[in-house]
Short mmCIF file of C-alpha atoms and ligand atoms in Angstrom, two decimals:
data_model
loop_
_atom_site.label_atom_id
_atom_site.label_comp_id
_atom_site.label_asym_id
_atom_site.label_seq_id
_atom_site.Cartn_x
_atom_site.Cartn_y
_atom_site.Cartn_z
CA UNK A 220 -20.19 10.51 4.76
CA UNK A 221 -18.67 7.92 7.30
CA UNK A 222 -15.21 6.92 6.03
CA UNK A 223 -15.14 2.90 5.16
CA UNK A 224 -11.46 3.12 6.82
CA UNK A 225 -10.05 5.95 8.99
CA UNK A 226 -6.91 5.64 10.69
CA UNK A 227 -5.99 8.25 12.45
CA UNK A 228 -1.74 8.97 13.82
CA UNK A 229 -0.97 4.93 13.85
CA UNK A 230 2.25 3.98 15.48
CA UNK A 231 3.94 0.71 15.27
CA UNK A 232 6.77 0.33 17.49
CA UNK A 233 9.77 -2.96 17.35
CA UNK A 234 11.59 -3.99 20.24
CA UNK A 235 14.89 -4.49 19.18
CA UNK A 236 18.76 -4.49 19.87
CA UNK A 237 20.76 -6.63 22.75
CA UNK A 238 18.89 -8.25 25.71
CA UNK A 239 20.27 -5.44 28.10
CA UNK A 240 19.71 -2.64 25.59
CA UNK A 241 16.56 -3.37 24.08
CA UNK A 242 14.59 -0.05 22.58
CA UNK A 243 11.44 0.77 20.69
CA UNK A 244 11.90 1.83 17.20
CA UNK A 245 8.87 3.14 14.78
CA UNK A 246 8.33 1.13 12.29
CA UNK A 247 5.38 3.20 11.76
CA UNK A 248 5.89 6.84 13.19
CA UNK A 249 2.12 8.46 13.15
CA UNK A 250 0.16 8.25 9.56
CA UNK A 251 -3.39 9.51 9.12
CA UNK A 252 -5.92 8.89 6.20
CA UNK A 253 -9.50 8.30 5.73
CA UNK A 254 -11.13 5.90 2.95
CA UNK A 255 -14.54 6.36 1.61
CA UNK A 256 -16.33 3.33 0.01
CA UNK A 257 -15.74 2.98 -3.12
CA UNK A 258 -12.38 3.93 -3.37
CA UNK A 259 -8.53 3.36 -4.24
CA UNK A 260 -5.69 4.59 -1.56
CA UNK A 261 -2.07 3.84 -2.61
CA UNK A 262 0.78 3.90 -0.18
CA UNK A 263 4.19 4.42 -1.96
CA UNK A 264 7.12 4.23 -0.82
CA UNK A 265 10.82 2.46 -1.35
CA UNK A 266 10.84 -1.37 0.92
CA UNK A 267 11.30 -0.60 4.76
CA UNK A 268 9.30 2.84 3.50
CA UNK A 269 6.85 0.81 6.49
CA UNK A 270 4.21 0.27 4.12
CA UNK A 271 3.26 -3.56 4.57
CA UNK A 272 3.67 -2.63 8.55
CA UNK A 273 0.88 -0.25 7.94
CA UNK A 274 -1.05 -2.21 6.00
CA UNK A 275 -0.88 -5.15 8.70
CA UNK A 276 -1.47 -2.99 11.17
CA UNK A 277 -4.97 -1.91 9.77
CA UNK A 278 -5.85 -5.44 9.07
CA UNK A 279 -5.10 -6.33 12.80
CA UNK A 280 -1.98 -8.74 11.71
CA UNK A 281 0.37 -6.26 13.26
CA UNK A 282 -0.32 -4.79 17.01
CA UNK A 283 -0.06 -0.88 17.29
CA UNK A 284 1.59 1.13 19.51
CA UNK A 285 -0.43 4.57 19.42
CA UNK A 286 -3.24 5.73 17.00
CA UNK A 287 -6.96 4.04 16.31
CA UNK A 288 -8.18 2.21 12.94
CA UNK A 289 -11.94 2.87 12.52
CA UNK A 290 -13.71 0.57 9.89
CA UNK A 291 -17.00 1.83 8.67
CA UNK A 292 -17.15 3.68 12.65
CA UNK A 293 -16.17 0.70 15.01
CA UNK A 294 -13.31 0.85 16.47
CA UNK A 295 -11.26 -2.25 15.25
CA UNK A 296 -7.20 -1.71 16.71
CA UNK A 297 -8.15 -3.22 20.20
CA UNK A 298 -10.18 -5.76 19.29
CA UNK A 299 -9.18 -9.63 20.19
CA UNK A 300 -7.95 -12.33 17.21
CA UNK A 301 -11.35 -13.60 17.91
CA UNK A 302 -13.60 -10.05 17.45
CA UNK A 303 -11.25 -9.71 14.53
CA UNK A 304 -12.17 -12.92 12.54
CA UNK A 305 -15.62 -11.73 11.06
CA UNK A 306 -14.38 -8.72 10.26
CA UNK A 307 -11.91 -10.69 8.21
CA UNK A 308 -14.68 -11.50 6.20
CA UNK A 309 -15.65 -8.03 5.03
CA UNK A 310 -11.54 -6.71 4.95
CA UNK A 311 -9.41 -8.80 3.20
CA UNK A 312 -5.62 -9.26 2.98
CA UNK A 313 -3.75 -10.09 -0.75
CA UNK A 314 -0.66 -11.03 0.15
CA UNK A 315 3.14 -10.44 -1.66
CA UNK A 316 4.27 -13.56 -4.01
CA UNK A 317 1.46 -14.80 -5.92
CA UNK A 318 2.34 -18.20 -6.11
CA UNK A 319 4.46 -18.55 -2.88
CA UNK A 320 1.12 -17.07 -1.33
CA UNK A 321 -0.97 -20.48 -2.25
CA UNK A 322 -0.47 -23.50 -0.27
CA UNK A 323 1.24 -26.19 -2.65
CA UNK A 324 -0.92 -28.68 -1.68
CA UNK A 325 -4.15 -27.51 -2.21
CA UNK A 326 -6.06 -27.52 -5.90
CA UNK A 327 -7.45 -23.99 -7.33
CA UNK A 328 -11.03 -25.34 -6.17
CA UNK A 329 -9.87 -25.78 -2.37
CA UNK A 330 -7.94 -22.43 -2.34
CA UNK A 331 -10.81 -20.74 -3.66
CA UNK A 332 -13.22 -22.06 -1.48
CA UNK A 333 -11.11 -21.82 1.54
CA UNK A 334 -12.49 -18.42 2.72
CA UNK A 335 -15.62 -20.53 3.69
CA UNK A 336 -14.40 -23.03 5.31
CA UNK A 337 -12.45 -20.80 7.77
CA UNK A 338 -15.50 -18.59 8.39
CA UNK A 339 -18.16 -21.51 8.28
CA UNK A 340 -20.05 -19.65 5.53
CA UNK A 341 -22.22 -22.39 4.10
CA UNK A 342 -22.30 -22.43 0.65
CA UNK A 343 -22.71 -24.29 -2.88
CA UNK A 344 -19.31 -24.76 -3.32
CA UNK A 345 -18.85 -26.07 -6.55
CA UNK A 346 -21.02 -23.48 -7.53
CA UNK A 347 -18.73 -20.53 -5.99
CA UNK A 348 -16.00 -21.69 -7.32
CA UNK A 349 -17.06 -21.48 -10.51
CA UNK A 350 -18.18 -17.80 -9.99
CA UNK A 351 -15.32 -17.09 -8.48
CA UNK A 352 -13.05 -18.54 -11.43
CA UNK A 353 -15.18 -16.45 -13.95
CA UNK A 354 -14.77 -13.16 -11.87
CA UNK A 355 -11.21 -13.60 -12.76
CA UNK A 356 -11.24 -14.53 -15.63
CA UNK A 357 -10.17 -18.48 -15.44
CA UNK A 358 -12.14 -21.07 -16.53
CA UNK A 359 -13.21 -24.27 -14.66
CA UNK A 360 -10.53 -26.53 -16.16
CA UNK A 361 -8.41 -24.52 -13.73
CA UNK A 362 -10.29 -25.87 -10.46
CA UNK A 363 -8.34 -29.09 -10.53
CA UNK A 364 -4.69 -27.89 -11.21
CA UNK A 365 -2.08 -26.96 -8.02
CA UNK A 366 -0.55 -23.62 -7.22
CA UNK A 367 2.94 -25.18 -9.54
CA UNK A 368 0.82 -25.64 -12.33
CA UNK A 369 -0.16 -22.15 -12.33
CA UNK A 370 1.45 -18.85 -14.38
CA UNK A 371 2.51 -15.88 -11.96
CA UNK A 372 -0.59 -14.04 -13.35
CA UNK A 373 -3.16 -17.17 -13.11
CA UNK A 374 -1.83 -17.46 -9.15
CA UNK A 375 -2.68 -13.92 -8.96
CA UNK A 376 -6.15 -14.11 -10.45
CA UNK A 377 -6.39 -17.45 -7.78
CA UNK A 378 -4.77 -15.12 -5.10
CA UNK A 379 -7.63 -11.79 -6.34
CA UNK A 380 -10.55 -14.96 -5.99
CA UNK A 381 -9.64 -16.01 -2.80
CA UNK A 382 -9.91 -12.45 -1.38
CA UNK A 383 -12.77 -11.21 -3.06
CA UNK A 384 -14.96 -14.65 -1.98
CA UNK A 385 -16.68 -13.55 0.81
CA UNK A 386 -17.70 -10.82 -0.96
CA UNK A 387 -15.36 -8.34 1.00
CA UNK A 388 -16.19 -4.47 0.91
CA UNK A 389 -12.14 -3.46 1.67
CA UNK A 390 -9.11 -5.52 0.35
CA UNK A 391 -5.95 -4.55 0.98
CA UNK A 392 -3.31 -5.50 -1.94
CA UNK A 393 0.73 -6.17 -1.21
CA UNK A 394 2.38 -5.77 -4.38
CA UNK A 395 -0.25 -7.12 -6.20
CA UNK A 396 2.03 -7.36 -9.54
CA UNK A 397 4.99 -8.14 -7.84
CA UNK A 398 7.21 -10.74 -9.69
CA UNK A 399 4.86 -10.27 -13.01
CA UNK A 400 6.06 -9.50 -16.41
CA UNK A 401 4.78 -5.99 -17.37
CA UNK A 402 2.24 -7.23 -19.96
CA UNK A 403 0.72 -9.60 -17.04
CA UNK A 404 0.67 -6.40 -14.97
CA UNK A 405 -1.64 -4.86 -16.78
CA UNK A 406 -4.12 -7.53 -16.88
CA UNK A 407 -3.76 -7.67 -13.18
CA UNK A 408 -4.54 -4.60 -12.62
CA UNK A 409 -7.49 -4.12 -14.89
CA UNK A 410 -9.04 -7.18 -13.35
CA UNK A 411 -8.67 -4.79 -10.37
CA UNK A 412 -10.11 -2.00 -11.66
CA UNK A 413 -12.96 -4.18 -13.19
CA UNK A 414 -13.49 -5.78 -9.75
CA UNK A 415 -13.45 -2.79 -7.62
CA UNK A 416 -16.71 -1.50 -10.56
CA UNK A 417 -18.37 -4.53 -10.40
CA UNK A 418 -18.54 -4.93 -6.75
CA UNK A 419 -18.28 -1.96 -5.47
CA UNK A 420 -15.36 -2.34 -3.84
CA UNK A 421 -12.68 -0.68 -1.94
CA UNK A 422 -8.80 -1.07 -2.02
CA UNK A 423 -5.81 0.14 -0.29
CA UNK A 424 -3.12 -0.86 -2.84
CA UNK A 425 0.70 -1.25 -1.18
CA UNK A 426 3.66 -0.92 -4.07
CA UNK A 427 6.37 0.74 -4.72
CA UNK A 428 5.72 0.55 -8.32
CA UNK A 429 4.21 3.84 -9.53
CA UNK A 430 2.79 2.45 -13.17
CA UNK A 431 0.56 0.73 -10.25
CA UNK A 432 -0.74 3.60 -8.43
CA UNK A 433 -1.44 5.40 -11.65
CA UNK A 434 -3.34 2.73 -13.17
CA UNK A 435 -5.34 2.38 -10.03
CA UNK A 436 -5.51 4.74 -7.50
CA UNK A 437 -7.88 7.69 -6.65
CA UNK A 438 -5.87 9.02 -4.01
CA UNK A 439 -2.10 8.19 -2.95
CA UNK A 440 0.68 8.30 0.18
CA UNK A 441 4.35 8.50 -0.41
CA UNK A 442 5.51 7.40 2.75
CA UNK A 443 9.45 7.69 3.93
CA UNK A 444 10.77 6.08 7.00
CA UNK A 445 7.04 5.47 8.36
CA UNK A 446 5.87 8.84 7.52
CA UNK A 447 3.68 9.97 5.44
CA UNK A 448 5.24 12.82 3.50
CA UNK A 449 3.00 13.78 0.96
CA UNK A 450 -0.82 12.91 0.50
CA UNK A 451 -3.16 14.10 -2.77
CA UNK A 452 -5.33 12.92 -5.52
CA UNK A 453 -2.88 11.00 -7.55
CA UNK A 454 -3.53 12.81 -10.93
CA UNK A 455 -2.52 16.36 -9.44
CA UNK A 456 0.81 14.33 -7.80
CA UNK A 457 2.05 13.09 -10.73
CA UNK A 458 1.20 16.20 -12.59
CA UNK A 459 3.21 18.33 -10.27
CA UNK A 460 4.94 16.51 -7.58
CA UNK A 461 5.84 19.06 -4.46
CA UNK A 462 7.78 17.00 -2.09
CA UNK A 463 11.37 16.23 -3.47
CA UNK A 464 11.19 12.31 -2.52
CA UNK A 465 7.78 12.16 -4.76
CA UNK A 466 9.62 14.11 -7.41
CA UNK A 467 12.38 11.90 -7.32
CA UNK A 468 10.25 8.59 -7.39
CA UNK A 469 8.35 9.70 -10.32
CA UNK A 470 11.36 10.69 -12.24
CA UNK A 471 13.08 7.22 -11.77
CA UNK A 472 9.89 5.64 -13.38
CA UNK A 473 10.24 4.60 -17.01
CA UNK A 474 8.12 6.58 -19.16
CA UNK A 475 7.42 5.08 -22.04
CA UNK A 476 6.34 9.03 -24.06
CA UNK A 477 9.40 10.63 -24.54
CA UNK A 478 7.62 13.76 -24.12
CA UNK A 479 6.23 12.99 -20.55
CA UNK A 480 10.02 11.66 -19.21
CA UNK A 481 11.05 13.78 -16.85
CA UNK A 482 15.00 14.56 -15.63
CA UNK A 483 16.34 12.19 -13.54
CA UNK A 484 16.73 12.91 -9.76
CA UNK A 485 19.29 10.95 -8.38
CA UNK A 486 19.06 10.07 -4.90
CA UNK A 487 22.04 9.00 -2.41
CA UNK A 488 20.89 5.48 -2.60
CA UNK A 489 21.57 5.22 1.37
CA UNK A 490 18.07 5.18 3.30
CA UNK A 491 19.28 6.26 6.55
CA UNK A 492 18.42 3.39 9.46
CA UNK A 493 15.01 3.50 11.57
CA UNK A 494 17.49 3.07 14.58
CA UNK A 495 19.33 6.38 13.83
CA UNK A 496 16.58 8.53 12.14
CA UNK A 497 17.66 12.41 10.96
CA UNK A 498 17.50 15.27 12.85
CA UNK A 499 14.44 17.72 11.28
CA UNK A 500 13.31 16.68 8.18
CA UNK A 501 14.08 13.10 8.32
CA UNK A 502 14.74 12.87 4.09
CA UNK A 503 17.47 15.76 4.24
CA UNK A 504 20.36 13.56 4.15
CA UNK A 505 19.27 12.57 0.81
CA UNK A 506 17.71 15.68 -0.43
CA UNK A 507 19.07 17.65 -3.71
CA UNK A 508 17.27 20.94 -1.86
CA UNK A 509 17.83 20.82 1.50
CA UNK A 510 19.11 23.95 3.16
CA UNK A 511 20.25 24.68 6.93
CA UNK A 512 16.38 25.12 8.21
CA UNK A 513 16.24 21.17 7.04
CA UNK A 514 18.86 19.67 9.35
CA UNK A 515 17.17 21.37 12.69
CA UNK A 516 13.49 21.74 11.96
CA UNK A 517 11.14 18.74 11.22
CA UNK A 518 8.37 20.07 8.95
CA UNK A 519 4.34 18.92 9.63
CA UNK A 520 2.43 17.35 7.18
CA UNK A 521 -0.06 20.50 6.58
CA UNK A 522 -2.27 21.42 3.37
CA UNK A 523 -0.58 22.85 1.04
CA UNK A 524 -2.76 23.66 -1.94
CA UNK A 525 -4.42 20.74 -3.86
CA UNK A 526 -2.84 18.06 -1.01
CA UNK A 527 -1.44 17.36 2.13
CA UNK A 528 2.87 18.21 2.53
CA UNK A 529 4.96 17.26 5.20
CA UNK A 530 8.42 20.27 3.48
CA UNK A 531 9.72 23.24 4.24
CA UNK A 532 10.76 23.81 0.45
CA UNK A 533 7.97 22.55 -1.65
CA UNK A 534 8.65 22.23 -5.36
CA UNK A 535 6.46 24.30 -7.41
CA UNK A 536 5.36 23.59 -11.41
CA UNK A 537 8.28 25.69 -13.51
CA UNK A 538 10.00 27.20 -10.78
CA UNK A 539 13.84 25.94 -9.74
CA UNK A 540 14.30 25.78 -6.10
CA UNK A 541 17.44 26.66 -4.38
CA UNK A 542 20.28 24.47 -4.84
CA UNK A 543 21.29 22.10 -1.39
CA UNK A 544 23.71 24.41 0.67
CA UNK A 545 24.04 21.91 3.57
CA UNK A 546 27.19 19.17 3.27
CA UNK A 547 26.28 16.16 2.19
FE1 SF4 B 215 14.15 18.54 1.31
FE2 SF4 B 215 14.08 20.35 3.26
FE3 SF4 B 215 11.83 19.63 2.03
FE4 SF4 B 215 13.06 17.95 3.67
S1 SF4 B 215 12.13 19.92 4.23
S2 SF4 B 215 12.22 17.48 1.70
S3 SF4 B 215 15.19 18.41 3.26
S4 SF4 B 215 13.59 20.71 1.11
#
């Protein structure tokens, strides 16, 4: 089957640093994955993980530096702002903040219906908006109030309309609960969940919240300083996490069974800078297991059972691993 999305070893590079000493850094330092219609991909990762770069990147927003994006087999990463524009249409971008996302000056109805306006899809559309209000769950009495007058979650159900509208087959989600209270969270993301059924759609969801992924992923990427450090179907990753950055993630995520919490791993909370990245396996400075092999040799991401691992120590179910024997 022809992947919807497949981006294969994408690079985004910065310029940055002094007029006389300017450098590249990798903001995103060669990730790989394929989407099939249809599907949820999550990308995980702490901020500056380069997960939103990645995300912008696919969606054209950001230019790359090395690598191809493929959408449903054209080749989209060299394409002009103008070749890009319809494809807009059928790939569309939720952005962070769900009310700082929505112009304050335009009413639910003109946000809605925006999407047409800037594509020149003619339309009925007092008629769409109304659709589009019931597909998330407002009501009409909604269409004349502004982006103020709206809840966190109701400006995310505005922000879920507007890029669903033009009946899009990918969207790709920022943080799509960010700044909601848990309870609203939920809702969110079975409106999500409910969406991607009823239309048949696929997502790439970015967050760095892992109730998130859990709720509404089929597949998942933990990424750490641009990389992409361990891939798999998210059920068997949070069943059994193998790289130590995953494990630690998943065991600083409130659990709300006592009997699922797992220990605590507690991480040096300093993510070391994209300007002075590790020697060998760039997560050893922070890594309860790392051992000499770690400082000098950078492991590939290869299968390793179930998924895709990118350590030279994986964590296995039951099994304690070597204590760190390298100075902190
Ligand atoms: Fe830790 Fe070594 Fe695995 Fe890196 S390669 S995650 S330092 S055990």
């Amino acid at each position: 089957m022809t992947p919807l999305l497949d981006v294969r070893d994408l690079q985004v590079a910065f310029r940055t640093g002094p007029m006389l000493a300017r450098r590249d850094v990798l903001g995103v330092a060669g990730v790989s994955f394929r989407l099939h219609p249809g599907e949820t991909f999550a990308l995980v990762g702490e901020s500056g993980s380069g997960k939103t770069t990645l995300a912008r990147a696919i969606n054209g927003l950001q230019p790359i530096s090395a690598g191809s994006v493929h959408f449903d087999g054209q080749r989209i990463d060299r394409l002009g702002r103008a070749a890009m524009k319809p494809l807009r249409k059928v790939m569309s971008m939720m952005f962070q903040d769900p009310v700082g996302s929505l112009s304050p000056r335009m009413t639910v109805r003109d946000l809605v219906t925006e999407p047409f306006r800037i594509h020149g899809v003619r339309a009925e559309l007092a008629a769409e908006t109304t659709r589009l209000l019931a597909l998330v769950g407002l009501n009409d009495s909604f269409a004349d109030r502004f982006a103020h007058q709206l809840s966190g979650g109701q400006a995310r159900r505005v922000g879920v309309a507007r890029a669903i509208a033009l009946n899009p087959r990918l969207v790709i989600a920022d943080e799509p609960t960010a700044g909601l209270d848990v309870s609203v969270q939920g809702e969110v993301l079975n409106l999500l969940n409910d969406l991607r059924e009823r239309l048949g759609l696929s997502m790439v969801i970015i967050t760095h919240n892992l109730h998130v992924v859990h709720h509404v992923a089929d597949r998942m990427a933990v990424m750490y300083l641009g990389r992409f450090v361990e891939t798999g179907q998210t059920d068997a990753v949070f069943r059994a996490p193998a790289h130590p950055y995953t494990a630690a993630l998943l065991s600083a995520n409130p659990e709300p069974d006592p009997d699922k919490a797992r220990e605590r791993i507690a991480l040096p909370a300093e993510v070391p800078s994209l300007l002075a990245r590790p020697a060998g396996c760039e997560f050893h400075t922070r890594c309860p297991w790392a051992q000499a092999r770690c400082r000098t040799e950078a492991p590939e991401m290869r299968p390793h059972g179930d998924r895709h691992l990118a350590c030279h120590f994986p964590l296995a179910p039951g099994a304690r691993p070597p204590e760190r024997d390298i100075p902190t």
